[in-house]
Every structure is written in structure tokens, then in C-alpha cells.
PDB file of C-alpha atoms and ligand atoms in Angstrom:
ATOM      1  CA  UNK A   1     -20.422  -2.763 -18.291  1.00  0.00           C
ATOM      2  CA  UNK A   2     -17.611  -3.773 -15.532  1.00  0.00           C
ATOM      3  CA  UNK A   3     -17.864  -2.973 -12.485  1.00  0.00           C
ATOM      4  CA  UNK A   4     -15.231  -0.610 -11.033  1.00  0.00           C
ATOM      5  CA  UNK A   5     -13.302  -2.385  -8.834  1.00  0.00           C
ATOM      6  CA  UNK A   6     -11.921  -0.466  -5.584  1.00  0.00           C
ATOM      7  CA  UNK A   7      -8.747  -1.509  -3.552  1.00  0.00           C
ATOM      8  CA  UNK A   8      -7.845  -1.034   0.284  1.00  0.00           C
ATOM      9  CA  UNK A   9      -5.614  -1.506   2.146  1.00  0.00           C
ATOM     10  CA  UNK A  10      -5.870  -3.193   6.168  1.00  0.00           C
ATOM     11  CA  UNK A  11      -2.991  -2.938   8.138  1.00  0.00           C
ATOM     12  CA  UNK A  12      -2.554  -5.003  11.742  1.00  0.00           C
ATOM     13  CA  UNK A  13      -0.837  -2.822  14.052  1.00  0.00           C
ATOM     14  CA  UNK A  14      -2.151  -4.168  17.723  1.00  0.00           C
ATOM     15  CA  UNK A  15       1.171  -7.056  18.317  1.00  0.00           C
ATOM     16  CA  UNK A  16       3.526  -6.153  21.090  1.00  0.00           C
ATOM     17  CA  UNK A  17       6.853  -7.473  19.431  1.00  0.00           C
ATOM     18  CA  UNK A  18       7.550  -9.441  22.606  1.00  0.00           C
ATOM     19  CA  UNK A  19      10.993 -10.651  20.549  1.00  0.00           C
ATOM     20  CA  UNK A  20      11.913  -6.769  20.194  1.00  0.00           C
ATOM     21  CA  UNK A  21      12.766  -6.626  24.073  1.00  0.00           C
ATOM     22  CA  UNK A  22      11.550  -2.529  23.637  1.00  0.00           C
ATOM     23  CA  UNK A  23       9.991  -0.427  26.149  1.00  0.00           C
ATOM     24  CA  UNK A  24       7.166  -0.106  23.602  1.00  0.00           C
ATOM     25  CA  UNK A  25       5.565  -2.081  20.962  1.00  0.00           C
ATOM     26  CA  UNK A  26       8.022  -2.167  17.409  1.00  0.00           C
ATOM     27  CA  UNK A  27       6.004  -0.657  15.235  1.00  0.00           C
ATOM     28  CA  UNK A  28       6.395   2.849  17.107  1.00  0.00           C
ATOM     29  CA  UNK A  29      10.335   2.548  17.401  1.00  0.00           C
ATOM     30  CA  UNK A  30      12.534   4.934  15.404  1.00  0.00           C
ATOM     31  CA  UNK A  31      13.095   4.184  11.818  1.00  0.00           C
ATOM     32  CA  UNK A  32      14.637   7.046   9.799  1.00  0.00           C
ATOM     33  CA  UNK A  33      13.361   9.699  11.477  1.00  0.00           C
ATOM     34  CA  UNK A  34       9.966   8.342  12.109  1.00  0.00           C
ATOM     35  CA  UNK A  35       8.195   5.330  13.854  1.00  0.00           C
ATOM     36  CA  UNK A  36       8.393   2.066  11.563  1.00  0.00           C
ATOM     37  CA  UNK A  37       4.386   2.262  11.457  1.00  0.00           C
ATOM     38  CA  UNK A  38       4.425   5.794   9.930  1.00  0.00           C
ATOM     39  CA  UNK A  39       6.795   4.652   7.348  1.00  0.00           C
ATOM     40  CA  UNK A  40       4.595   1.743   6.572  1.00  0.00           C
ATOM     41  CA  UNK A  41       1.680   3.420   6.062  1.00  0.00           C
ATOM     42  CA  UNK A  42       3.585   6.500   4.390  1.00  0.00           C
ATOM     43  CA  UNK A  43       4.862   4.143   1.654  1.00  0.00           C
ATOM     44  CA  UNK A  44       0.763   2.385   1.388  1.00  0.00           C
ATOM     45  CA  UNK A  45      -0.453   5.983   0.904  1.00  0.00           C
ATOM     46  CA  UNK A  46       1.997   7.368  -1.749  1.00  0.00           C
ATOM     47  CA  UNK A  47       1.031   3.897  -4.019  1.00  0.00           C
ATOM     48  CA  UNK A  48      -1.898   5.972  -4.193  1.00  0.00           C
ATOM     49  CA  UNK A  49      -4.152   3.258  -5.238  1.00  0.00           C
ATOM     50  CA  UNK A  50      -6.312   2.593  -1.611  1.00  0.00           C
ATOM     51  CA  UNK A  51      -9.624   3.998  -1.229  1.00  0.00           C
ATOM     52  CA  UNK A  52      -9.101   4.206   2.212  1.00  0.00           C
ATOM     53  CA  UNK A  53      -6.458   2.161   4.563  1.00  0.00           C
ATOM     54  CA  UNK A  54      -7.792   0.683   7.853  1.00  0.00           C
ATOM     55  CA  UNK A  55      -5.398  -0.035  10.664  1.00  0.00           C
ATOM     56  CA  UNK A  56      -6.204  -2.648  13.777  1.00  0.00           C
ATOM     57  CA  UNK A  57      -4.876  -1.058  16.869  1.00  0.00           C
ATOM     58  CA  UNK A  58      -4.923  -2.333  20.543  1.00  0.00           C
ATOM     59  CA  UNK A  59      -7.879  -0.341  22.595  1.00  0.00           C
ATOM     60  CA  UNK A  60      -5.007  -0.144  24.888  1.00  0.00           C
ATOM     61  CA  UNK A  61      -2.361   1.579  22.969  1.00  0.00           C
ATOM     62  CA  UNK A  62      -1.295   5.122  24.084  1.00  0.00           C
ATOM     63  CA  UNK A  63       0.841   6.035  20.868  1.00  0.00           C
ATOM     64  CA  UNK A  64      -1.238   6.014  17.532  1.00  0.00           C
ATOM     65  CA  UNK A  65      -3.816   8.733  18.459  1.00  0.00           C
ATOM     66  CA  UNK A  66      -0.289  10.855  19.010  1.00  0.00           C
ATOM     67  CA  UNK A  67       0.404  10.525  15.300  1.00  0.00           C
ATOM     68  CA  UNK A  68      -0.361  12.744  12.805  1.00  0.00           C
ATOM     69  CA  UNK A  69      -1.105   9.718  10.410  1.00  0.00           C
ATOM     70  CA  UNK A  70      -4.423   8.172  13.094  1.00  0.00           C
ATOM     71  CA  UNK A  71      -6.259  11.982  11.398  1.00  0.00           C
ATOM     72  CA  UNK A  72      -5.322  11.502   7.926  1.00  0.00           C
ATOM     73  CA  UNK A  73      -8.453  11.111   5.691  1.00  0.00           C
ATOM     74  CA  UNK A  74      -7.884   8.115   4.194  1.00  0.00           C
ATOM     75  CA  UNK A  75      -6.908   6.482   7.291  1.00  0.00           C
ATOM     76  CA  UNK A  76      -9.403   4.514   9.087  1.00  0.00           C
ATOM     77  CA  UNK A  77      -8.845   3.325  13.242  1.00  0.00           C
ATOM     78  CA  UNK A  78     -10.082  -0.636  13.894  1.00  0.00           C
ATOM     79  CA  UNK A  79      -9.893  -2.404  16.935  1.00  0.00           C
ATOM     80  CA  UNK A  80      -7.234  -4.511  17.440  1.00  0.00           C
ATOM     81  CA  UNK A  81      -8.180  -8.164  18.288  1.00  0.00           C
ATOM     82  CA  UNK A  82      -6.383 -11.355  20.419  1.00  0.00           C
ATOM     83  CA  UNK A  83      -4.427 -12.874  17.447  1.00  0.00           C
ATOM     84  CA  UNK A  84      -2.964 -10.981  13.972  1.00  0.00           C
ATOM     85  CA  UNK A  85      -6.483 -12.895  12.019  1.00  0.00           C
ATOM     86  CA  UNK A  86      -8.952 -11.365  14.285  1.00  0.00           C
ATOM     87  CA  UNK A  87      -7.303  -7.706  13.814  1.00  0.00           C
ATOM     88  CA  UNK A  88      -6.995  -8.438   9.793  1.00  0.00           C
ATOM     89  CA  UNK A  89     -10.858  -9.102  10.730  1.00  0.00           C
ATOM     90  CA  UNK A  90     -11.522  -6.285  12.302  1.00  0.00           C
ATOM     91  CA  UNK A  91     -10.275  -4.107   9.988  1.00  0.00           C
ATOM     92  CA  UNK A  92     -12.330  -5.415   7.166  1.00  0.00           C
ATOM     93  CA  UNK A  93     -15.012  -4.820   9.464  1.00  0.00           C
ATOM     94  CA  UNK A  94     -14.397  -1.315   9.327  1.00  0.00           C
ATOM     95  CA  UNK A  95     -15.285  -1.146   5.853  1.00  0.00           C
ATOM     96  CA  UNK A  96     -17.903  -3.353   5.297  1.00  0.00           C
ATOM     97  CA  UNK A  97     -20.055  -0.087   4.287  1.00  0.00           C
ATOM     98  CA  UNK A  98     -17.867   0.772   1.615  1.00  0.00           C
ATOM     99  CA  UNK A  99     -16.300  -2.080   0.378  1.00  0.00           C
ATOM    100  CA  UNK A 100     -18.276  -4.669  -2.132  1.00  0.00           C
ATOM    101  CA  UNK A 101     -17.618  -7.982  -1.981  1.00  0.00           C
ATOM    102  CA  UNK A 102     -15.373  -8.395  -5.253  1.00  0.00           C
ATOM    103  CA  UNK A 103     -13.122  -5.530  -4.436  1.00  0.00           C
ATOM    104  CA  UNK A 104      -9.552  -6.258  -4.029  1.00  0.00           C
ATOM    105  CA  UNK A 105      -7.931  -6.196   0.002  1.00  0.00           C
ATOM    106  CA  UNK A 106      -3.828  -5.789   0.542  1.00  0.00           C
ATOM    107  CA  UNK A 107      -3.468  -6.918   4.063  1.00  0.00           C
ATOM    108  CA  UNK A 108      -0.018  -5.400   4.790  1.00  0.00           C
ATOM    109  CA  UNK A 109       1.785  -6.143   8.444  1.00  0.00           C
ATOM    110  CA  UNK A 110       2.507  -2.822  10.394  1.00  0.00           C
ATOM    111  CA  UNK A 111       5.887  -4.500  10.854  1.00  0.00           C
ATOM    112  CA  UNK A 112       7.596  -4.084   7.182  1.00  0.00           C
ATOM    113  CA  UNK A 113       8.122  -0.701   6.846  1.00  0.00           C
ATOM    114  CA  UNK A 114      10.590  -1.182   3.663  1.00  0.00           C
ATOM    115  CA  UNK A 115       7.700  -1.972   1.105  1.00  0.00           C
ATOM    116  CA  UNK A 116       8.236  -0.544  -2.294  1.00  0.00           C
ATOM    117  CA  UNK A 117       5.160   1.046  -4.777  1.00  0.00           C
ATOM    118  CA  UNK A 118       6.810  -1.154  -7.595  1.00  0.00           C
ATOM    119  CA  UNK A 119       6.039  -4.073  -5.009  1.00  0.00           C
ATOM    120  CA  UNK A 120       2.418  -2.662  -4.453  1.00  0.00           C
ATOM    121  CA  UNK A 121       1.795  -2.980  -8.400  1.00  0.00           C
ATOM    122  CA  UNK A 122       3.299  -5.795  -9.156  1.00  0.00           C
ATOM    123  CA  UNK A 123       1.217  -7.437  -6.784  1.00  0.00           C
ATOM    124  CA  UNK A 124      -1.814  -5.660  -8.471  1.00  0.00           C
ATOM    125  CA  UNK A 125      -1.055  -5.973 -11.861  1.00  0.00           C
ATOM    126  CA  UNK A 126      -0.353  -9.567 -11.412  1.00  0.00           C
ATOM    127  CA  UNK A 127      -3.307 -10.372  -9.786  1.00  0.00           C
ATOM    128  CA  UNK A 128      -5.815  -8.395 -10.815  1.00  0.00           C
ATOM    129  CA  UNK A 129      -7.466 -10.818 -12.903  1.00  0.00           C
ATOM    130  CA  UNK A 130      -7.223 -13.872 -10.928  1.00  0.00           C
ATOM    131  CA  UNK A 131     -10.186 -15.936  -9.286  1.00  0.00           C
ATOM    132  CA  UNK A 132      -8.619 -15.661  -5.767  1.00  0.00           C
ATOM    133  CA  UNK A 133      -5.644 -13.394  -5.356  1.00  0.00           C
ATOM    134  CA  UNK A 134      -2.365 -14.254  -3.737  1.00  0.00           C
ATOM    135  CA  UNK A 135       0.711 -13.345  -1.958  1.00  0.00           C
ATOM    136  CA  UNK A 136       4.309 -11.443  -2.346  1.00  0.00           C
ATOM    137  CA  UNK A 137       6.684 -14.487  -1.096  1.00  0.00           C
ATOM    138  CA  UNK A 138      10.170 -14.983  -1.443  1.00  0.00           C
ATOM    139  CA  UNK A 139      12.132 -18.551  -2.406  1.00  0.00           C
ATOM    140  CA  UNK A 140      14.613 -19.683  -0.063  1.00  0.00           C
ATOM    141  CA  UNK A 141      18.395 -19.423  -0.786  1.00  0.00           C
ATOM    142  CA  UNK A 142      19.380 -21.802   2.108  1.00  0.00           C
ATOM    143  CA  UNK A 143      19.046 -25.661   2.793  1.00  0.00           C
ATOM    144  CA  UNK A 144      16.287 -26.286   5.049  1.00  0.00           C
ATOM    145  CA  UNK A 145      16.254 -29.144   7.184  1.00  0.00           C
ATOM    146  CA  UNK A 146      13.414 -30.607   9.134  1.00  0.00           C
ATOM    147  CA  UNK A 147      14.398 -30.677  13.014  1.00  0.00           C
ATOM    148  CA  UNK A 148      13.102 -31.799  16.108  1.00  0.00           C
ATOM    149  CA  UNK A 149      14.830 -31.431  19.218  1.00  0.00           C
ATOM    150  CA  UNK A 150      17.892 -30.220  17.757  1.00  0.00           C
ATOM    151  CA  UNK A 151      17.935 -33.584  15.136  1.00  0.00           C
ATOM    152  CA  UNK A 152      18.061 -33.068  11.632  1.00  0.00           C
ATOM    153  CA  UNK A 153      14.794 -35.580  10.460  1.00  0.00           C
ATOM    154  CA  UNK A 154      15.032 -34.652   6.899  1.00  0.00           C
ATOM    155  CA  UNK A 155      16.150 -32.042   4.168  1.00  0.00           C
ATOM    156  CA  UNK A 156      13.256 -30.161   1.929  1.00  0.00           C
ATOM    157  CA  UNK A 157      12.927 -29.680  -1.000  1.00  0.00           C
ATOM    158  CA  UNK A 158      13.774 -26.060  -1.015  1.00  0.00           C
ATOM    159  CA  UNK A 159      11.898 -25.950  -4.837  1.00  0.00           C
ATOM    160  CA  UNK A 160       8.828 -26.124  -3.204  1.00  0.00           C
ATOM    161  CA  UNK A 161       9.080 -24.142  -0.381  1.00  0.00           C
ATOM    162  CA  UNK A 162       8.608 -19.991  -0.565  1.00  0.00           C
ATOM    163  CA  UNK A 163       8.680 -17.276   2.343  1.00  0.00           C
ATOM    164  CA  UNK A 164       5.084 -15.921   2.444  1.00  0.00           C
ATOM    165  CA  UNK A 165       5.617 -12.118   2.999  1.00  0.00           C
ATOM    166  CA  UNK A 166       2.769  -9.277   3.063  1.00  0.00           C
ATOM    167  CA  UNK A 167       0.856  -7.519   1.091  1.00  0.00           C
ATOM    168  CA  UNK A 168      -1.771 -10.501   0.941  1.00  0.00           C
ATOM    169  CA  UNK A 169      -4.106  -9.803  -2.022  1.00  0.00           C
ATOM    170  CA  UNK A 170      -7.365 -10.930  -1.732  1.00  0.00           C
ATOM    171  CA  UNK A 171     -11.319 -10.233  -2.416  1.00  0.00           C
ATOM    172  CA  UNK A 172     -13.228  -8.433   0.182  1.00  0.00           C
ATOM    173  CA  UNK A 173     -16.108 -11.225   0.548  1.00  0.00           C
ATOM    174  CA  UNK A 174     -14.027 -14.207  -0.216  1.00  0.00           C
ATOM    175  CA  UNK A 175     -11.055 -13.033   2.609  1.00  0.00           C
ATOM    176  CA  UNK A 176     -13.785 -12.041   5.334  1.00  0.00           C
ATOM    177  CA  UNK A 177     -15.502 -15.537   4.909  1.00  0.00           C
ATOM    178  CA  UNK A 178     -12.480 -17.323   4.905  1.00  0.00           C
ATOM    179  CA  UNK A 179     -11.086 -15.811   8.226  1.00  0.00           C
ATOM    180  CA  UNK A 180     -14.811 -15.832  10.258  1.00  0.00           C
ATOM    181  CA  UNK A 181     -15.070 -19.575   9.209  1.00  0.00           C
ATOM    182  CA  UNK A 182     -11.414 -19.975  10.514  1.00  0.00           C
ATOM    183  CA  UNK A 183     -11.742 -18.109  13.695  1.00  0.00           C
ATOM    184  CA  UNK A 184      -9.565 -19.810  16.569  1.00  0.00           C
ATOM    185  CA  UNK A 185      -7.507 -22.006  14.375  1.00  0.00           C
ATOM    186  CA  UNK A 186      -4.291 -21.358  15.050  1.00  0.00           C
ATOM    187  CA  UNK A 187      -3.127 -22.565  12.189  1.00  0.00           C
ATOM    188  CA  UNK A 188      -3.779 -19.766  10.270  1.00  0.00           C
ATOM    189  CA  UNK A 189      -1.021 -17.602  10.908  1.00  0.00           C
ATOM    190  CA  UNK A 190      -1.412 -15.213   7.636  1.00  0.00           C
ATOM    191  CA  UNK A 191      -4.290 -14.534   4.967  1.00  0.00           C
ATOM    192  CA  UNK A 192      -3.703 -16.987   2.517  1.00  0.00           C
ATOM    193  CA  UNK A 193      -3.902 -20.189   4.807  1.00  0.00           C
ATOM    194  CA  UNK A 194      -7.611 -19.149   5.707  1.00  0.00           C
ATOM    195  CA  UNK A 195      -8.169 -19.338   2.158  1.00  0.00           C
ATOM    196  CA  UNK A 196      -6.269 -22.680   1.832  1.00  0.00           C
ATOM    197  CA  UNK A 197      -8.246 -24.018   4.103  1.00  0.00           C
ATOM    198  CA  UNK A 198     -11.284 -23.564   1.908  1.00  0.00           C
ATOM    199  CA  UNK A 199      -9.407 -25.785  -0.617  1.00  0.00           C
ATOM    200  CA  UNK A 200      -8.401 -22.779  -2.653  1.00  0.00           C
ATOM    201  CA  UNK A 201      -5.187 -21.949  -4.281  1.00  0.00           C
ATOM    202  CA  UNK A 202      -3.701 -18.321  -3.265  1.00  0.00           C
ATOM    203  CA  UNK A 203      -0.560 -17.252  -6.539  1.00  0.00           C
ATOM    204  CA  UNK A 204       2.944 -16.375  -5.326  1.00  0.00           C
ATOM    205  CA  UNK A 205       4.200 -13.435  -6.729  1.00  0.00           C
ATOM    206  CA  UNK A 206       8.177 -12.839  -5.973  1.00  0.00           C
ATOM    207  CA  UNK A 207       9.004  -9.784  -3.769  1.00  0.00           C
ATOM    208  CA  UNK A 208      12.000  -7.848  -3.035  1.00  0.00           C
ATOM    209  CA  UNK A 209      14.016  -9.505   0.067  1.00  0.00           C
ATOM    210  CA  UNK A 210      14.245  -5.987   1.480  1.00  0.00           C
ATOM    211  CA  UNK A 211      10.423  -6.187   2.362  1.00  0.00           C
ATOM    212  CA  UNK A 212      11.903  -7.189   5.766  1.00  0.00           C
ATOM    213  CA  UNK A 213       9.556  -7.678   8.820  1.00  0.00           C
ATOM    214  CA  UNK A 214      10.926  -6.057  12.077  1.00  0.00           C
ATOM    215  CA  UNK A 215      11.191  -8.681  14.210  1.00  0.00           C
ATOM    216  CA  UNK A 216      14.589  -8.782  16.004  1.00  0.00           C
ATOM    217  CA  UNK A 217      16.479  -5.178  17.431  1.00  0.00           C
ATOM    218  CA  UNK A 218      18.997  -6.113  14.583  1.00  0.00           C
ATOM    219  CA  UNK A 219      16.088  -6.086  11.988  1.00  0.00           C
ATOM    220  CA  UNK A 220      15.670  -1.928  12.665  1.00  0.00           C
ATOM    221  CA  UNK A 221      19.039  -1.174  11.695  1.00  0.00           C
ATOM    222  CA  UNK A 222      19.085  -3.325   8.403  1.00  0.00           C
ATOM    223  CA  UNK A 223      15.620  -1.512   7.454  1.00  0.00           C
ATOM    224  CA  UNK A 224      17.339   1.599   7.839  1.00  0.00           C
ATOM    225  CA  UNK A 225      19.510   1.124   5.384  1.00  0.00           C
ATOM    226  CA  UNK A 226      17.220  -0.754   2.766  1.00  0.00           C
ATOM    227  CA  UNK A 227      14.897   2.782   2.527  1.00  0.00           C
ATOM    228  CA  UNK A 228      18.361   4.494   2.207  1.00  0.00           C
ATOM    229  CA  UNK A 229      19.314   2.234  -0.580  1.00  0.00           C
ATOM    230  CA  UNK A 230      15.756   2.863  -2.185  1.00  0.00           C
TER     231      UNK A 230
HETATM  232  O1  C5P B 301       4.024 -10.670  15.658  1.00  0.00           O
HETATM  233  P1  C5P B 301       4.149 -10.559  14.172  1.00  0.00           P
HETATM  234  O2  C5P B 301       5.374  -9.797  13.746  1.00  0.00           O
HETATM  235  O3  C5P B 301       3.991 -11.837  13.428  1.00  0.00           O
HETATM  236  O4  C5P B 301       2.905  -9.645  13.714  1.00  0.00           O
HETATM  237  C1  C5P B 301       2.661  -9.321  12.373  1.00  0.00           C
HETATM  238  C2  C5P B 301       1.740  -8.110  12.317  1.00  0.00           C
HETATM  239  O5  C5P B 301       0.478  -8.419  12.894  1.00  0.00           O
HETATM  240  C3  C5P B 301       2.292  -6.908  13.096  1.00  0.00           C
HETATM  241  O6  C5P B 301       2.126  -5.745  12.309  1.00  0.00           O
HETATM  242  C4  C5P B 301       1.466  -6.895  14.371  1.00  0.00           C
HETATM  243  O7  C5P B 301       1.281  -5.600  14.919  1.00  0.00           O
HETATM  244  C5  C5P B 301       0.138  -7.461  13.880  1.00  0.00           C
HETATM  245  N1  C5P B 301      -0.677  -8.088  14.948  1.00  0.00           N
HETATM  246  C6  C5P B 301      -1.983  -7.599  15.192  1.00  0.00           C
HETATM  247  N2  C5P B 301      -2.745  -8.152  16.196  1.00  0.00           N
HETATM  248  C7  C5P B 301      -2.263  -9.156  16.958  1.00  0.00           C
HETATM  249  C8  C5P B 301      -0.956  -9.672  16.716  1.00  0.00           C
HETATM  250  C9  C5P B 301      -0.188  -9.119  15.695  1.00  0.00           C
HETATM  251  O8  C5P B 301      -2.422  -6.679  14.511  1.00  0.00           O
HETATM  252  N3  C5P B 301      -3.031  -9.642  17.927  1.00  0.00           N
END
């Protein structure tokens, strides 16, 4: 008999956005109506596929236990950690009592409020069978050039070279080991690259460009009109 297999969903939430240059951090600025973290999560809960959804938050942070979202029942409160890894690890701590090691994780950044449920299952649907997950990425449309000091060293071959955006599909035992064995290496600035560094080969699966991540004051106002376009 197969096993039933459950998903969740862990969502880092404790950055500050320095590059926002807000009077808070970006995920609790405005976006229609709401803060750009309730919208993230709002669009995670309506795929209606998470067992539960786990979100790393600073210790320090004065706004999530304001919103209504922190009580919901599926919504779980981690500690935030030092860099965007150790929250991802912290909120897969969180679980650990519920979660088996084969079950499926979407690690989804707080900062990309604009993520559709068709993006949710394709992810899934692609995936679901594979030996070790992947990622929603994008290809890029422009010429990239390798710089240093303002030189132009080289051009890329743009073929080979995708945007790696969030969700980050992966199993529950396989991601957990990969980021505690990683711990500290800076190099691993998203999911998949602890797992690459374990010699294994995360899938790209091609998103929709609006899965923005706010980044930049400019990025709020192009979100806004990405949900009103959805
Ligand atoms: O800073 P950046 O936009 O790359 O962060 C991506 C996501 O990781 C954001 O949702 C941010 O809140 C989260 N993060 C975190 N813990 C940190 C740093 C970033 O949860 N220490």
C-alpha cells in the first residue's frame, strides 16, 4: 500500500528588507488592502493542499502577533534565525512531529505575494514523482554579461542560465539534512543549492514572471497590479 504523502508549506518571514528603505520590514507594507505577508500566505492557504504552513518570524518583531493570520489553525509561528537557511530551518523544525521524512516541503519567501494556485500545482504535479524535487525558475530574456568592476569579462550563455524563484519543492528529511550539513555556508542562498551541494540535481519547473519578489519600493506597486490582473 503507498504511503499517503502530506505537503506543507514553510514560509521565511524574519528579513528586514534593508533595500526597501521602509519604516518597517516589507513584508508588512500595504499591498491591496493588506500587508504583502497576508497576501502571501492568503494565496498558500486557498491552494488548499498544506497540512499546516509554518512561518519563521524574528523574536523581535512587533507586527505578526497583530494579524489575524499568526491564530489561524493551520498556521504555525517559528523562530526566525540569522540568515533566510536557518529560518527555512527553523520552520521545518516546527514540524518535525508531524511531518515524515518523505513528505513533500514548498519553502515559499514571505516576499512574493503574487503567487498563483495554478503555480502551486504545477509545481506539485510536476514533481510529485521525482527522487528530489525542484524549483519554479524563470529563463532570462536579457544578455547577461559577466562584470567586475564595471568591465564586461564575458557574455553567458543565457541557455543555461534560469532565475531560481520560490516555492522550492523538496522532501522533508532530504531538505532538513541538506541545510543542517550546510549551516554557515554562505553560499547557499536558497533551498536547492543545499541540495546541490550534496551532489544532487534539484528540476526547474517554469513559473509565471509575475511571481515577483518585493525587493525595491517600485516592486510594491508592480505587485499591485499583477493580483489585479489575476
Ligand atoms: O532578503 P530576501 O528578500 O532575499 O529574503 C527572502 C525571504 O527570506 C524573505 O521572505 C525574508 O523575510 C526571509 N528571510 C528570513 N530570515 C532571514 C533573512 C530573510 O526569513 N534571516
Amino acid at each position: 500500500m503507498n504511503k499517503i504523502l502530506n505537503f506543507w508549506a514553510v514560509v521565511p518571514a524574519a528579513g528586514v528588507g534593508k533595500r526597501m528603505n521602509a519604516d518597517r520590514p516589507k513584508q508588512y507594507l500595504e499591498l491591496a488592502g493588506k500587508t504583502v505577508i497576508e497576501q502571501t500566505l492568503s494565496g498558500l492557504l486557498q491552494a488548499n493542499v498544506f497540512s499546516a504552513v509554518a512561518v519563521a518570524i524574528s523574536p523581535e518583531d512587533p507586527y505578526w502577533p497583530e494579524l489575524e493570520v499568526a491564530k489561524h489553525q493551520l498556521v504555525i509561528t517559528a523562530p526566525g534565525g540569522k540568515e533566510r537557511a536557518d529560518s527555512v530551518l527553523s520552520g521545518l523544525k516546527a514540524i518535525r512531529n508531524h511531518a515524515n521524512d518523505d513528505d513533500w516541503v514548498l519553502v515559499h519567501d514571505a516576499a512574493r505575494p503574487c503567487l498563483t494556485t495554478g503555480d502551486i500545482h504545477l509545481l506539485i504535479d510536476t514533481l510529485v514523482n521525482d527522487d528530489v524535487g525542484g524549483i519554479l525558475a524563470l529563463s532570462s530574456h536579457d544578455t547577461l554579461k559577466n562584470v567586475q568592476d564595471c568591465d564586461i569579462l564575458g557574455t553567458m550563455d543565457r541557455r543555461l542560465i534560469w532565475r531560481a524563484l520560490t516555492p522550492q519543492m523538496f522532501r522533508y528529511g532530504m531538505l532538513k539534512t541538506a541545510l543542517e550539513e550546510a549551516e554557515g555556508n554562505p553560499a547557499v542562498t536558497d533551498e536547492a543549492s543545499a541540495l546541490e551541494l550534496k551532489g544532487l540535481r534539484p528540476k526547474i519547473v517554469e513559473g509565471r514572471p509575475d511571481n515577483i519578489k518585493i525587493t525595491r519600493p517600485e516592486d510594491l506597486a508592480l505587485a499591485q497590479f499583477y493580483m489585479e490582473q489575476q
